[in-house]
């Protein structure tokens, strides 16, 4: 315990229980606050279905700049098909929002629980993993919210097999697709952090990742097919391209870790060199 007072197994369990209870209480309070501010919550959540969404406006600016036909963003009307469905969706959305807000506090509680058993250098690595992991998770959610989901929603929401077939998108379908893609992309964006950790542990090398790059592309397509709620090529490519970029970034990260480890070994060897001089 690094010189700190040792505690028994049951005392560890009591500390763990207190940590879990604190996290649940803060999650509940965050969810209640998100539930109360319903208008602001759903103004943010339902923004991608509006034709004035920032992603569509930027695409229109790019189209104007390159002389391409303006990106057509169509207003899609959402419908509700269940009596209590809107209230249930309100509760689920508030819980998900509370989970995102409570995540930093929960990670801090976890770090506080395990830090007494860590050395100073281990604390530095664990803290770096926690912070970078949360940042990458948020980046995955933002990537889904601003790029992947809006483009998917516009493509599938306006796609028609015939003119006499009208699309009527339910609120439940909209929310379930948004939440699933966002959470999956948040988890997938942890790939660089996991690659860095595996490289530090010596179980992953850049040469191995480069050698199996073709296999990784196939695995990425399979993962993208699992993440996407539909089977169309457009959504599949929209999800698989960011994952492939994350994979290539992970290769660079692992290569950088290897260079640092190699230079560290070289410095250690040079520090242990002995010179024999004649008497």
Short mmCIF file of C-alpha atoms in Angstrom, two decimals:
data_model
loop_
_atom_site.label_atom_id
_atom_site.label_comp_id
_atom_site.label_asym_id
_atom_site.label_seq_id
_atom_site.Cartn_x
_atom_site.Cartn_y
_atom_site.Cartn_z
CA UNK A 1 0.00 0.00 0.00
CA UNK A 2 3.04 2.27 -0.48
CA UNK A 3 3.47 3.08 3.20
CA UNK A 4 -0.20 3.88 3.78
CA UNK A 5 -2.35 2.19 6.39
CA UNK A 6 -3.38 -1.29 5.30
CA UNK A 7 -7.04 -2.23 5.36
CA UNK A 8 -8.76 -5.59 5.47
CA UNK A 9 -10.69 -7.28 2.66
CA UNK A 10 -14.05 -6.30 4.17
CA UNK A 11 -12.92 -2.71 4.55
CA UNK A 12 -12.01 -2.75 0.86
CA UNK A 13 -15.50 -3.95 0.04
CA UNK A 14 -17.00 -1.21 2.21
CA UNK A 15 -14.95 1.44 0.38
CA UNK A 16 -15.99 -0.05 -2.96
CA UNK A 17 -19.65 -0.01 -1.92
CA UNK A 18 -19.36 3.65 -0.91
CA UNK A 19 -17.73 4.46 -4.25
CA UNK A 20 -20.51 2.72 -6.20
CA UNK A 21 -23.23 4.41 -4.13
CA UNK A 22 -21.69 7.85 -4.67
CA UNK A 23 -21.57 7.25 -8.41
CA UNK A 24 -25.19 6.05 -8.53
CA UNK A 25 -26.39 9.07 -6.51
CA UNK A 26 -24.56 11.54 -8.77
CA UNK A 27 -25.86 9.70 -11.84
CA UNK A 28 -29.41 9.94 -10.48
CA UNK A 29 -29.08 13.66 -9.76
CA UNK A 30 -27.59 14.31 -13.22
CA UNK A 31 -30.40 12.33 -14.85
CA UNK A 32 -33.06 14.24 -12.90
CA UNK A 33 -31.54 17.56 -13.95
CA UNK A 34 -31.48 16.40 -17.58
CA UNK A 35 -35.09 15.20 -17.23
CA UNK A 36 -36.20 18.60 -15.90
CA UNK A 37 -34.56 20.54 -18.71
CA UNK A 38 -36.51 18.60 -21.33
CA UNK A 39 -36.67 21.37 -23.94
CA UNK A 40 -32.92 21.99 -24.00
CA UNK A 41 -32.17 18.27 -23.93
CA UNK A 42 -34.33 17.45 -26.93
CA UNK A 43 -33.36 20.62 -28.80
CA UNK A 44 -29.88 19.10 -28.81
CA UNK A 45 -30.91 15.50 -29.40
CA UNK A 46 -33.35 16.26 -32.22
CA UNK A 47 -31.17 18.86 -33.94
CA UNK A 48 -29.90 16.47 -36.69
CA UNK A 49 -33.44 16.11 -38.05
CA UNK A 50 -33.61 19.85 -38.73
CA UNK A 51 -32.57 21.19 -42.14
CA UNK A 52 -30.72 24.02 -40.31
CA UNK A 53 -28.33 21.63 -38.53
CA UNK A 54 -24.70 22.79 -38.53
CA UNK A 55 -23.48 19.75 -40.52
CA UNK A 56 -25.91 20.43 -43.36
CA UNK A 57 -25.01 24.12 -43.44
CA UNK A 58 -21.29 23.33 -43.65
CA UNK A 59 -21.91 20.85 -46.44
CA UNK A 60 -23.85 23.48 -48.36
CA UNK A 61 -20.96 25.93 -47.93
CA UNK A 62 -18.51 23.33 -49.24
CA UNK A 63 -20.77 22.60 -52.19
CA UNK A 64 -20.99 26.30 -53.02
CA UNK A 65 -17.22 26.66 -52.73
CA UNK A 66 -16.46 23.81 -55.15
CA UNK A 67 -19.32 24.60 -57.51
CA UNK A 68 -21.26 21.44 -56.72
CA UNK A 69 -25.02 21.20 -56.44
CA UNK A 70 -26.15 22.29 -53.00
CA UNK A 71 -26.60 19.50 -50.46
CA UNK A 72 -30.35 18.89 -50.21
CA UNK A 73 -31.38 18.62 -46.59
CA UNK A 74 -35.04 17.68 -46.29
CA UNK A 75 -37.11 18.32 -43.17
CA UNK A 76 -38.23 14.92 -41.90
CA UNK A 77 -41.22 14.82 -39.59
CA UNK A 78 -40.92 12.43 -36.66
CA UNK A 79 -43.99 10.63 -35.38
CA UNK A 80 -44.93 8.83 -32.18
CA UNK A 81 -46.66 5.45 -32.35
CA UNK A 82 -47.16 4.57 -28.68
CA UNK A 83 -49.25 6.07 -25.92
CA UNK A 84 -46.46 6.19 -23.32
CA UNK A 85 -43.60 6.07 -25.81
CA UNK A 86 -42.62 9.74 -25.55
CA UNK A 87 -42.43 9.61 -21.76
CA UNK A 88 -40.34 6.42 -21.84
CA UNK A 89 -37.99 7.93 -24.43
CA UNK A 90 -37.72 11.05 -22.27
CA UNK A 91 -36.62 8.92 -19.30
CA UNK A 92 -34.13 6.87 -21.35
CA UNK A 93 -32.60 9.98 -22.90
CA UNK A 94 -32.25 11.64 -19.50
CA UNK A 95 -30.52 8.53 -18.13
CA UNK A 96 -28.10 8.46 -21.07
CA UNK A 97 -27.35 12.18 -20.66
CA UNK A 98 -26.79 11.66 -16.93
CA UNK A 99 -24.43 8.79 -17.69
CA UNK A 100 -22.31 10.99 -19.95
CA UNK A 101 -22.16 13.74 -17.32
CA UNK A 102 -21.39 11.39 -14.42
CA UNK A 103 -18.61 9.55 -16.28
CA UNK A 104 -15.79 11.91 -15.14
CA UNK A 105 -16.92 11.61 -11.53
CA UNK A 106 -17.19 7.81 -11.82
CA UNK A 107 -13.71 7.58 -13.33
CA UNK A 108 -12.32 9.78 -10.56
CA UNK A 109 -13.93 7.52 -7.96
CA UNK A 110 -12.43 4.44 -9.59
CA UNK A 111 -9.00 6.06 -9.69
CA UNK A 112 -9.29 7.10 -6.03
CA UNK A 113 -10.20 3.52 -5.10
CA UNK A 114 -7.26 1.85 -6.87
CA UNK A 115 -4.61 4.58 -6.47
CA UNK A 116 -3.47 3.59 -2.93
CA UNK A 117 -2.27 0.25 -4.33
CA UNK A 118 -0.27 1.86 -7.16
CA UNK A 119 3.23 3.23 -7.35
CA UNK A 120 3.78 6.80 -8.48
CA UNK A 121 4.68 5.83 -12.07
CA UNK A 122 1.68 3.48 -12.24
CA UNK A 123 -0.61 6.27 -11.03
CA UNK A 124 0.63 8.45 -13.87
CA UNK A 125 -0.17 5.81 -16.48
CA UNK A 126 -3.57 4.95 -15.00
CA UNK A 127 -4.55 8.62 -14.80
CA UNK A 128 -3.46 9.14 -18.41
CA UNK A 129 -5.49 6.12 -19.56
CA UNK A 130 -8.61 7.31 -17.70
CA UNK A 131 -8.46 10.88 -19.01
CA UNK A 132 -7.56 9.96 -22.59
CA UNK A 133 -10.14 7.16 -22.60
CA UNK A 134 -12.92 9.53 -21.58
CA UNK A 135 -11.83 12.16 -24.12
CA UNK A 136 -11.78 9.58 -26.91
CA UNK A 137 -15.21 8.32 -25.85
CA UNK A 138 -16.59 11.87 -26.10
CA UNK A 139 -14.92 12.31 -29.49
CA UNK A 140 -16.65 9.15 -30.69
CA UNK A 141 -20.03 10.45 -29.54
CA UNK A 142 -19.42 13.83 -31.20
CA UNK A 143 -18.27 12.11 -34.40
CA UNK A 144 -21.50 10.15 -34.46
CA UNK A 145 -23.67 13.16 -33.59
CA UNK A 146 -22.20 15.63 -36.08
CA UNK A 147 -21.20 13.39 -39.01
CA UNK A 148 -22.26 9.76 -39.04
CA UNK A 149 -25.81 9.98 -37.72
CA UNK A 150 -26.91 13.14 -39.62
CA UNK A 151 -25.70 11.74 -42.95
CA UNK A 152 -27.27 8.36 -42.20
CA UNK A 153 -30.54 9.97 -41.14
CA UNK A 154 -30.75 12.15 -44.24
CA UNK A 155 -29.90 9.31 -46.59
CA UNK A 156 -32.24 6.69 -45.13
CA UNK A 157 -34.95 9.16 -44.11
CA UNK A 158 -35.33 10.47 -47.66
CA UNK A 159 -34.73 7.21 -49.53
CA UNK A 160 -37.79 5.93 -51.39
CA UNK A 161 -38.32 2.85 -53.50
CA UNK A 162 -41.32 4.55 -55.14
CA UNK A 163 -42.89 8.01 -55.13
CA UNK A 164 -46.12 6.74 -53.63
CA UNK A 165 -44.30 5.29 -50.56
CA UNK A 166 -43.94 7.95 -47.86
CA UNK A 167 -41.37 7.69 -45.09
CA UNK A 168 -42.77 8.07 -41.58
CA UNK A 169 -39.90 7.88 -39.08
CA UNK A 170 -40.89 7.10 -35.53
CA UNK A 171 -39.30 8.87 -32.58
CA UNK A 172 -38.36 5.50 -31.08
CA UNK A 173 -36.48 4.49 -34.23
CA UNK A 174 -34.70 7.86 -34.33
CA UNK A 175 -33.58 7.73 -30.69
CA UNK A 176 -32.56 4.07 -30.68
CA UNK A 177 -30.44 4.58 -33.81
CA UNK A 178 -28.81 7.73 -32.43
CA UNK A 179 -28.00 6.17 -29.05
CA UNK A 180 -26.71 2.90 -30.49
CA UNK A 181 -24.43 4.51 -33.08
CA UNK A 182 -23.14 7.07 -30.56
CA UNK A 183 -22.31 4.52 -27.89
CA UNK A 184 -20.71 2.14 -30.39
CA UNK A 185 -18.57 4.89 -31.90
CA UNK A 186 -17.58 6.00 -28.39
CA UNK A 187 -16.34 2.48 -27.63
CA UNK A 188 -14.61 2.09 -31.00
CA UNK A 189 -12.74 5.37 -30.50
CA UNK A 190 -10.97 3.75 -27.53
CA UNK A 191 -8.84 1.82 -30.05
CA UNK A 192 -5.81 4.18 -29.91
CA UNK A 193 -5.82 4.08 -26.10
CA UNK A 194 -5.97 0.27 -26.08
CA UNK A 195 -3.23 0.11 -28.71
CA UNK A 196 -0.99 2.37 -26.60
CA UNK A 197 -1.63 0.23 -23.51
CA UNK A 198 -0.91 -3.03 -25.35
CA UNK A 199 2.27 -1.53 -26.81
CA UNK A 200 3.43 -0.50 -23.33
CA UNK A 201 2.79 -4.05 -22.13
CA UNK A 202 4.76 -5.45 -25.06
CA UNK A 203 1.91 -7.53 -26.49
CA UNK A 204 1.40 -5.44 -29.63
CA UNK A 205 3.84 -4.18 -32.26
CA UNK A 206 3.52 -1.86 -35.23
CA UNK A 207 4.97 -4.51 -37.55
CA UNK A 208 2.24 -6.94 -36.49
CA UNK A 209 -0.47 -4.34 -37.12
CA UNK A 210 1.02 -3.46 -40.50
CA UNK A 211 1.33 -7.13 -41.48
CA UNK A 212 -2.31 -7.84 -40.70
CA UNK A 213 -3.64 -4.57 -42.18
CA UNK A 214 -5.71 -6.39 -44.81
CA UNK A 215 -7.24 -8.61 -42.14
CA UNK A 216 -7.94 -5.49 -40.06
CA UNK A 217 -9.84 -3.91 -42.97
CA UNK A 218 -12.09 -6.97 -43.17
CA UNK A 219 -12.61 -6.86 -39.39
CA UNK A 220 -13.42 -3.14 -39.59
CA UNK A 221 -16.09 -3.80 -42.22
CA UNK A 222 -17.60 -6.51 -40.02
CA UNK A 223 -17.59 -4.20 -36.97
CA UNK A 224 -19.14 -1.39 -39.03
CA UNK A 225 -21.84 -3.77 -40.26
CA UNK A 226 -22.62 -4.71 -36.64
CA UNK A 227 -22.70 -1.05 -35.50
CA UNK A 228 -24.92 0.20 -38.31
CA UNK A 229 -28.62 -0.54 -37.86
CA UNK A 230 -29.10 -0.90 -41.62
CA UNK A 231 -27.43 -2.90 -44.37
CA UNK A 232 -26.87 -0.13 -46.94
CA UNK A 233 -23.39 0.52 -48.34
CA UNK A 234 -23.56 4.27 -47.64
CA UNK A 235 -23.91 3.89 -43.88
CA UNK A 236 -21.39 1.03 -43.85
CA UNK A 237 -18.70 3.18 -45.47
CA UNK A 238 -19.59 6.18 -43.34
CA UNK A 239 -18.84 4.15 -40.20
CA UNK A 240 -15.93 2.05 -41.49
CA UNK A 241 -13.80 4.96 -42.77
CA UNK A 242 -13.42 6.64 -39.31
CA UNK A 243 -12.61 3.25 -37.76
CA UNK A 244 -9.93 2.67 -40.41
CA UNK A 245 -8.46 6.11 -39.64
CA UNK A 246 -8.39 5.16 -35.95
CA UNK A 247 -6.57 1.93 -36.84
CA UNK A 248 -3.92 3.76 -38.84
CA UNK A 249 -3.54 6.28 -36.01
CA UNK A 250 -3.07 3.37 -33.61
CA UNK A 251 -0.26 2.01 -35.80
CA UNK A 252 1.53 5.37 -35.56
CA UNK A 253 1.02 5.48 -31.79
CA UNK A 254 2.42 1.98 -31.32
CA UNK A 255 5.39 2.83 -33.54
CA UNK A 256 6.11 5.92 -31.43
CA UNK A 257 5.95 3.86 -28.22
CA UNK A 258 8.40 1.37 -29.71
CA UNK A 259 10.84 4.14 -30.62
CA UNK A 260 10.70 5.55 -27.09
CA UNK A 261 11.24 2.12 -25.57
CA UNK A 262 14.15 1.44 -27.94
CA UNK A 263 15.80 4.78 -27.11
CA UNK A 264 15.30 4.09 -23.40
CA UNK A 265 17.03 0.72 -23.73
CA UNK A 266 19.89 2.35 -25.64
CA UNK A 267 20.34 4.98 -22.93
CA UNK A 268 20.38 2.30 -20.23
CA UNK A 269 23.02 0.29 -22.07
CA UNK A 270 25.21 3.35 -22.62
CA UNK A 271 24.94 4.18 -18.93
CA UNK A 272 26.25 0.77 -17.95
CA UNK A 273 29.32 0.81 -20.21
CA UNK A 274 32.67 0.23 -18.50
CA UNK A 275 36.07 1.39 -19.80
CA UNK A 276 39.32 -0.47 -18.90
CA UNK A 277 42.39 1.71 -18.78
CA UNK A 278 45.99 0.46 -18.45
CA UNK A 279 47.76 0.98 -15.14
#
